[in-house]
mmCIF file of C-alpha atoms in Angstrom:
data_model
loop_
_atom_site.group_PDB
_atom_site.id
_atom_site.type_symbol
_atom_site.label_atom_id
_atom_site.label_comp_id
_atom_site.label_asym_id
_atom_site.label_seq_id
_atom_site.Cartn_x
_atom_site.Cartn_y
_atom_site.Cartn_z
ATOM 1 C CA MET A 1 -21.762 -57.114 75.323
ATOM 2 C CA HIS A 2 -22.182 -60.825 74.467
ATOM 3 C CA HIS A 3 -24.545 -61.560 71.590
ATOM 4 C CA ASP A 4 -26.187 -64.978 71.310
ATOM 5 C CA ALA A 5 -26.240 -65.555 67.532
ATOM 6 C CA SER A 6 -28.981 -68.179 67.848
ATOM 7 C CA ARG A 7 -31.405 -65.477 69.055
ATOM 8 C CA ILE A 8 -30.560 -62.947 66.321
ATOM 9 C CA HIS A 9 -32.541 -62.810 63.080
ATOM 10 C CA VAL A 10 -31.324 -60.686 60.171
ATOM 11 C CA LEU A 11 -34.030 -59.354 57.856
ATOM 12 C CA SER A 12 -33.166 -57.603 54.601
ATOM 13 C CA ILE A 13 -36.382 -55.690 53.872
ATOM 14 C CA GLY A 14 -36.964 -54.498 50.330
ATOM 15 C CA GLY A 15 -37.783 -50.809 50.272
ATOM 16 C CA SER A 16 -40.726 -51.515 47.964
ATOM 17 C CA LEU A 17 -42.544 -53.109 50.917
ATOM 18 C CA VAL A 18 -42.241 -49.924 52.967
ATOM 19 C CA VAL A 19 -42.633 -47.433 50.106
ATOM 20 C CA PRO A 20 -44.431 -48.962 47.098
ATOM 21 C CA LYS A 21 -45.753 -46.868 44.194
ATOM 22 C CA GLN A 22 -48.829 -45.849 46.186
ATOM 23 C CA GLY A 23 -46.757 -44.269 48.968
ATOM 24 C CA ILE A 24 -45.732 -45.399 52.450
ATOM 25 C CA ASP A 25 -47.478 -48.676 53.312
ATOM 26 C CA ILE A 26 -48.767 -48.060 56.821
ATOM 27 C CA THR A 27 -50.561 -51.428 56.899
ATOM 28 C CA PHE A 28 -47.276 -53.264 56.302
ATOM 29 C CA LEU A 29 -45.464 -51.134 58.893
ATOM 30 C CA LYS A 30 -48.115 -51.904 61.522
ATOM 31 C CA ALA A 31 -47.860 -55.618 60.715
ATOM 32 C CA LEU A 32 -44.053 -55.476 60.867
ATOM 33 C CA ARG A 33 -44.145 -53.815 64.266
ATOM 34 C CA ARG A 34 -46.625 -56.388 65.630
ATOM 35 C CA PHE A 35 -44.488 -59.241 64.287
ATOM 36 C CA VAL A 36 -41.184 -57.922 65.666
ATOM 37 C CA VAL A 37 -42.600 -56.964 69.087
ATOM 38 C CA LYS A 38 -44.252 -60.389 69.446
ATOM 39 C CA GLU A 39 -41.002 -62.212 68.651
ATOM 40 C CA VAL A 40 -38.909 -59.870 70.824
ATOM 41 C CA ASN A 41 -41.222 -60.728 73.724
ATOM 42 C CA ARG A 42 -40.289 -64.369 73.073
ATOM 43 C CA GLY A 43 -36.604 -63.557 73.504
ATOM 44 C CA LYS A 44 -35.562 -62.945 69.912
ATOM 45 C CA ARG A 45 -33.491 -60.023 68.576
ATOM 46 C CA PHE A 46 -33.605 -58.501 65.117
ATOM 47 C CA ILE A 47 -31.332 -56.714 62.680
ATOM 48 C CA LEU A 48 -33.554 -54.908 60.162
ATOM 49 C CA VAL A 49 -31.846 -53.612 57.015
ATOM 50 C CA ILE A 50 -34.087 -51.487 54.805
ATOM 51 C CA GLY A 51 -33.911 -50.713 51.084
ATOM 52 C CA GLY A 52 -34.846 -47.576 49.164
ATOM 53 C CA GLY A 53 -38.074 -48.559 47.390
ATOM 54 C CA MET A 54 -40.005 -45.933 45.452
ATOM 55 C CA THR A 55 -38.357 -43.213 47.547
ATOM 56 C CA ALA A 56 -35.133 -44.068 45.719
ATOM 57 C CA ARG A 57 -36.785 -44.563 42.320
ATOM 58 C CA ARG A 58 -38.538 -41.188 42.405
ATOM 59 C CA TYR A 59 -35.390 -39.247 43.266
ATOM 60 C CA GLN A 60 -33.353 -41.169 40.702
ATOM 61 C CA HIS A 61 -35.964 -40.635 37.997
ATOM 62 C CA ALA A 62 -36.286 -36.912 38.775
ATOM 63 C CA ALA A 63 -32.540 -36.308 38.668
ATOM 64 C CA ASN A 64 -32.146 -38.321 35.455
ATOM 65 C CA ALA A 65 -34.923 -36.276 33.860
ATOM 66 C CA VAL A 66 -32.789 -33.153 34.331
ATOM 67 C CA VAL A 67 -29.286 -34.473 33.647
ATOM 68 C CA LYS A 68 -27.786 -37.857 32.819
ATOM 69 C CA LEU A 69 -26.547 -39.280 36.132
ATOM 70 C CA ASP A 70 -23.549 -41.540 36.454
ATOM 71 C CA ASP A 71 -23.975 -44.801 38.382
ATOM 72 C CA GLU A 72 -22.323 -43.435 41.523
ATOM 73 C CA ASP A 73 -24.801 -40.571 41.840
ATOM 74 C CA VAL A 74 -27.710 -42.921 41.140
ATOM 75 C CA ASP A 75 -26.371 -45.111 43.941
ATOM 76 C CA TRP A 76 -25.979 -42.199 46.377
ATOM 77 C CA LEU A 77 -29.599 -41.139 45.850
ATOM 78 C CA GLY A 78 -30.629 -44.724 46.586
ATOM 79 C CA ILE A 79 -28.425 -44.850 49.682
ATOM 80 C CA HIS A 80 -29.943 -41.694 51.149
ATOM 81 C CA ALA A 81 -33.423 -43.051 50.381
ATOM 82 C CA THR A 82 -32.596 -46.173 52.417
ATOM 83 C CA ARG A 83 -31.527 -43.914 55.266
ATOM 84 C CA ILE A 84 -34.766 -41.943 55.442
ATOM 85 C CA ASN A 85 -36.692 -45.241 55.275
ATOM 86 C CA ALA A 86 -34.491 -46.608 58.073
ATOM 87 C CA HIS A 87 -35.161 -43.529 60.216
ATOM 88 C CA LEU A 88 -38.873 -44.142 59.676
ATOM 89 C CA LEU A 89 -38.411 -47.662 61.085
ATOM 90 C CA ARG A 90 -36.256 -46.353 63.926
ATOM 91 C CA THR A 91 -39.064 -44.063 65.073
ATOM 92 C CA ILE A 92 -41.609 -46.889 64.841
ATOM 93 C CA PHE A 93 -39.372 -49.166 66.942
ATOM 94 C CA ARG A 94 -38.015 -46.436 69.206
ATOM 95 C CA ASP A 95 -38.969 -48.276 72.412
ATOM 96 C CA ILE A 96 -36.985 -51.422 71.522
ATOM 97 C CA ALA A 97 -34.400 -50.322 68.929
ATOM 98 C CA LEU A 98 -30.965 -48.745 69.133
ATOM 99 C CA HIS A 99 -31.560 -44.994 68.781
ATOM 100 C CA LYS A 100 -29.194 -44.752 65.827
ATOM 101 C CA VAL A 101 -29.391 -46.027 62.250
ATOM 102 C CA ILE A 102 -26.323 -48.067 61.298
ATOM 103 C CA LYS A 103 -24.864 -46.691 58.057
ATOM 104 C CA ASP A 104 -21.420 -48.302 58.195
ATOM 105 C CA PRO A 105 -21.386 -52.017 59.099
ATOM 106 C CA SER A 106 -17.608 -51.971 59.580
ATOM 107 C CA ARG A 107 -17.622 -49.460 62.446
ATOM 108 C CA LYS A 108 -17.583 -50.485 66.079
ATOM 109 C CA LEU A 109 -21.011 -50.361 67.682
ATOM 110 C CA PHE A 110 -22.581 -51.049 71.056
ATOM 111 C CA TRP A 111 -25.867 -52.876 70.558
ATOM 112 C CA ASN A 112 -27.764 -53.073 73.829
ATOM 113 C CA LYS A 113 -31.352 -53.135 72.540
ATOM 114 C CA GLN A 114 -33.514 -55.843 71.014
ATOM 115 C CA VAL A 115 -33.560 -54.325 67.509
ATOM 116 C CA LEU A 116 -30.848 -52.850 65.296
ATOM 117 C CA ILE A 117 -31.808 -50.879 62.181
ATOM 118 C CA ALA A 118 -29.400 -50.370 59.288
ATOM 119 C CA ALA A 119 -29.415 -48.637 55.904
ATOM 120 C CA GLY A 120 -27.206 -48.144 52.853
ATOM 121 C CA TRP A 121 -23.472 -47.576 53.216
ATOM 122 C CA LYS A 122 -21.645 -46.489 50.057
ATOM 123 C CA PRO A 123 -21.836 -46.911 46.268
ATOM 124 C CA GLY A 124 -21.413 -50.470 45.059
ATOM 125 C CA TRP A 125 -22.967 -52.097 48.126
ATOM 126 C CA SER A 126 -26.685 -52.863 48.322
ATOM 127 C CA THR A 127 -28.683 -53.196 51.528
ATOM 128 C CA ASP A 128 -28.648 -56.973 50.931
ATOM 129 C CA TYR A 129 -24.859 -56.736 51.193
ATOM 130 C CA ILE A 130 -25.149 -54.733 54.436
ATOM 131 C CA ALA A 131 -27.430 -57.460 55.828
ATOM 132 C CA VAL A 132 -24.846 -60.147 55.032
ATOM 133 C CA ARG A 133 -22.032 -58.036 56.527
ATOM 134 C CA LEU A 134 -23.970 -57.544 59.762
ATOM 135 C CA ALA A 135 -24.927 -61.225 59.890
ATOM 136 C CA LYS A 136 -21.247 -62.112 59.570
ATOM 137 C CA ARG A 137 -20.339 -59.615 62.266
ATOM 138 C CA PHE A 138 -22.726 -61.149 64.797
ATOM 139 C CA GLY A 139 -22.077 -64.767 63.816
ATOM 140 C CA VAL A 140 -25.508 -65.281 62.245
ATOM 141 C CA LYS A 141 -25.614 -67.855 59.456
ATOM 142 C CA ARG A 142 -28.990 -66.988 57.926
ATOM 143 C CA VAL A 143 -30.479 -63.896 56.301
ATOM 144 C CA ILE A 144 -34.197 -63.628 55.546
ATOM 145 C CA ASN A 145 -34.991 -61.541 52.495
ATOM 146 C CA LEU A 146 -38.388 -59.800 52.437
ATOM 147 C CA SER A 147 -39.459 -58.202 49.171
ATOM 148 C CA ASN A 148 -42.192 -58.125 46.537
ATOM 149 C CA ILE A 149 -40.562 -61.264 45.079
ATOM 150 C CA ASP A 150 -42.039 -64.293 46.865
ATOM 151 C CA CYS A 151 -39.357 -66.767 45.790
ATOM 152 C CA VAL A 152 -36.564 -67.346 43.294
ATOM 153 C CA TYR A 153 -37.617 -68.119 39.720
ATOM 154 C CA ASP A 154 -35.529 -69.676 36.967
ATOM 155 C CA ARG A 155 -36.192 -66.530 34.900
ATOM 156 C CA ASP A 156 -37.517 -63.029 35.601
ATOM 157 C CA PRO A 157 -41.250 -63.635 36.261
ATOM 158 C CA TYR A 158 -42.081 -60.073 35.197
ATOM 159 C CA LEU A 159 -40.645 -60.728 31.740
ATOM 160 C CA HIS A 160 -41.341 -64.448 31.274
ATOM 161 C CA GLU A 161 -44.856 -65.788 31.824
ATOM 162 C CA GLY A 162 -43.612 -69.382 32.089
ATOM 163 C CA ALA A 163 -40.987 -68.691 34.777
ATOM 164 C CA LYS A 164 -40.790 -71.580 37.258
ATOM 165 C CA LYS A 165 -40.536 -71.276 41.052
ATOM 166 C CA ILE A 166 -37.480 -72.737 42.762
ATOM 167 C CA THR A 167 -37.837 -73.923 46.377
ATOM 168 C CA ALA A 168 -34.139 -74.639 47.022
ATOM 169 C CA ILE A 169 -31.007 -73.737 45.092
ATOM 170 C CA ALA A 170 -27.253 -73.798 45.715
ATOM 171 C CA TRP A 171 -25.353 -70.512 45.635
ATOM 172 C CA LYS A 172 -23.366 -71.494 42.543
ATOM 173 C CA ASP A 173 -26.596 -72.059 40.591
ATOM 174 C CA PHE A 174 -28.335 -68.993 42.007
ATOM 175 C CA ARG A 175 -25.428 -66.797 40.979
ATOM 176 C CA LYS A 176 -25.776 -68.042 37.401
ATOM 177 C CA ILE A 177 -29.302 -66.591 37.442
ATOM 178 C CA VAL A 178 -28.502 -63.165 38.959
ATOM 179 C CA GLY A 179 -25.028 -62.632 37.478
ATOM 180 C CA SER A 180 -22.045 -61.140 39.258
ATOM 181 C CA THR A 181 -22.392 -57.345 39.100
ATOM 182 C CA TRP A 182 -24.435 -54.884 41.147
ATOM 183 C CA GLU A 183 -26.568 -52.272 39.373
ATOM 184 C CA PRO A 184 -28.263 -49.442 41.316
ATOM 185 C CA GLY A 185 -32.001 -50.077 41.409
ATOM 186 C CA ALA A 186 -31.669 -53.680 40.233
ATOM 187 C CA ASN A 187 -34.599 -56.001 40.997
ATOM 188 C CA ALA A 188 -32.834 -59.327 41.640
ATOM 189 C CA PRO A 189 -34.206 -61.614 44.412
ATOM 190 C CA PHE A 190 -30.876 -61.132 46.230
ATOM 191 C CA ASP A 191 -28.024 -58.877 45.123
ATOM 192 C CA PRO A 192 -25.086 -60.574 43.292
ATOM 193 C CA ILE A 193 -22.365 -58.983 45.462
ATOM 194 C CA ALA A 194 -24.196 -59.938 48.665
ATOM 195 C CA SER A 195 -24.651 -63.432 47.221
ATOM 196 C CA LYS A 196 -20.915 -63.791 46.662
ATOM 197 C CA LEU A 197 -20.160 -62.891 50.298
ATOM 198 C CA ALA A 198 -22.970 -65.098 51.648
ATOM 199 C CA GLU A 199 -21.623 -68.050 49.667
ATOM 200 C CA LYS A 200 -18.097 -67.397 50.936
ATOM 201 C CA GLU A 201 -19.352 -67.287 54.549
ATOM 202 C CA LYS A 202 -21.450 -70.447 54.035
ATOM 203 C CA MET A 203 -24.658 -68.624 54.932
ATOM 204 C CA GLU A 204 -28.130 -69.467 53.781
ATOM 205 C CA VAL A 205 -30.628 -66.910 52.540
ATOM 206 C CA LEU A 206 -34.368 -67.465 52.679
ATOM 207 C CA VAL A 207 -36.356 -65.535 50.067
ATOM 208 C CA ALA A 208 -39.651 -64.895 51.789
ATOM 209 C CA GLY A 209 -41.915 -62.468 49.934
ATOM 210 C CA LYS A 210 -43.785 -60.168 52.333
ATOM 211 C CA ASP A 211 -46.104 -62.469 54.323
ATOM 212 C CA LEU A 212 -44.960 -62.036 57.927
ATOM 213 C CA ALA A 213 -46.809 -65.183 59.059
ATOM 214 C CA ASN A 214 -44.550 -67.006 56.606
ATOM 215 C CA VAL A 215 -41.497 -65.268 58.103
ATOM 216 C CA THR A 216 -42.621 -66.457 61.550
ATOM 217 C CA LYS A 217 -42.425 -70.023 60.213
ATOM 218 C CA MET A 218 -38.928 -69.341 58.893
ATOM 219 C CA ILE A 219 -37.502 -68.071 62.159
ATOM 220 C CA ASN A 220 -39.104 -70.939 64.075
ATOM 221 C CA GLY A 221 -37.778 -73.624 61.728
ATOM 222 C CA SER A 222 -41.161 -74.663 60.309
ATOM 223 C CA ALA A 223 -42.000 -75.406 56.671
ATOM 224 C CA PHE A 224 -42.375 -72.150 54.715
ATOM 225 C CA ARG A 225 -43.217 -70.811 51.274
ATOM 226 C CA GLY A 226 -40.273 -69.334 49.401
ATOM 227 C CA THR A 227 -36.750 -70.304 48.404
ATOM 228 C CA ARG A 228 -33.789 -71.503 50.413
ATOM 229 C CA ILE A 229 -30.419 -70.539 48.915
ATOM 230 C CA TYR A 230 -27.709 -72.677 50.462
ATOM 231 C CA SER A 231 -24.027 -73.553 50.377
ATOM 232 C CA SER A 232 -23.372 -76.814 48.574
#
């Protein structure tokens, strides 16, 4: 099946938006469904890649409270959390989404619906990385990152009160901020390994926060709030 890359929008959705500390955010899920259905009716298609959120954190914390986990097992718990979150989205979008969650972006797939939903793959690769892999696969040159981080800052805003917002930044400078290694459960605006691949493929990533009206502006090419990470 031919896929028109100009109609496809790849969203890497932080799991904390779907499952924050308070539990599953039904209000956000309703808003996400309204947003996607509205844009699908305008001819757009979506790849939604979902993170683990508090589902992952709770399992990881519980296991670590019993025994000291190695990084691979921490990662696997996170991966399976992304998968249950992705199945939640699949049921919500059942009428317009492929009836299967994509867990391996390298495998052949037949995408004949308006929405594709993907989750974690294997240790060492975040869902941001999966989003970049799928964007590459379908010839899409932009990934929109939704999370509880509304933009890129020059320092961690949770640790530094004077952290400054950045509206645009080249990959080489962004990677100086986030480093070069992936840690399970890390809270970077966009994962370092995914960043490396996105830079190599000359993609841009838009860091959007969670305001879906703002995301609408992004996909329609209007001025938006957030950060554009670009190839220099």
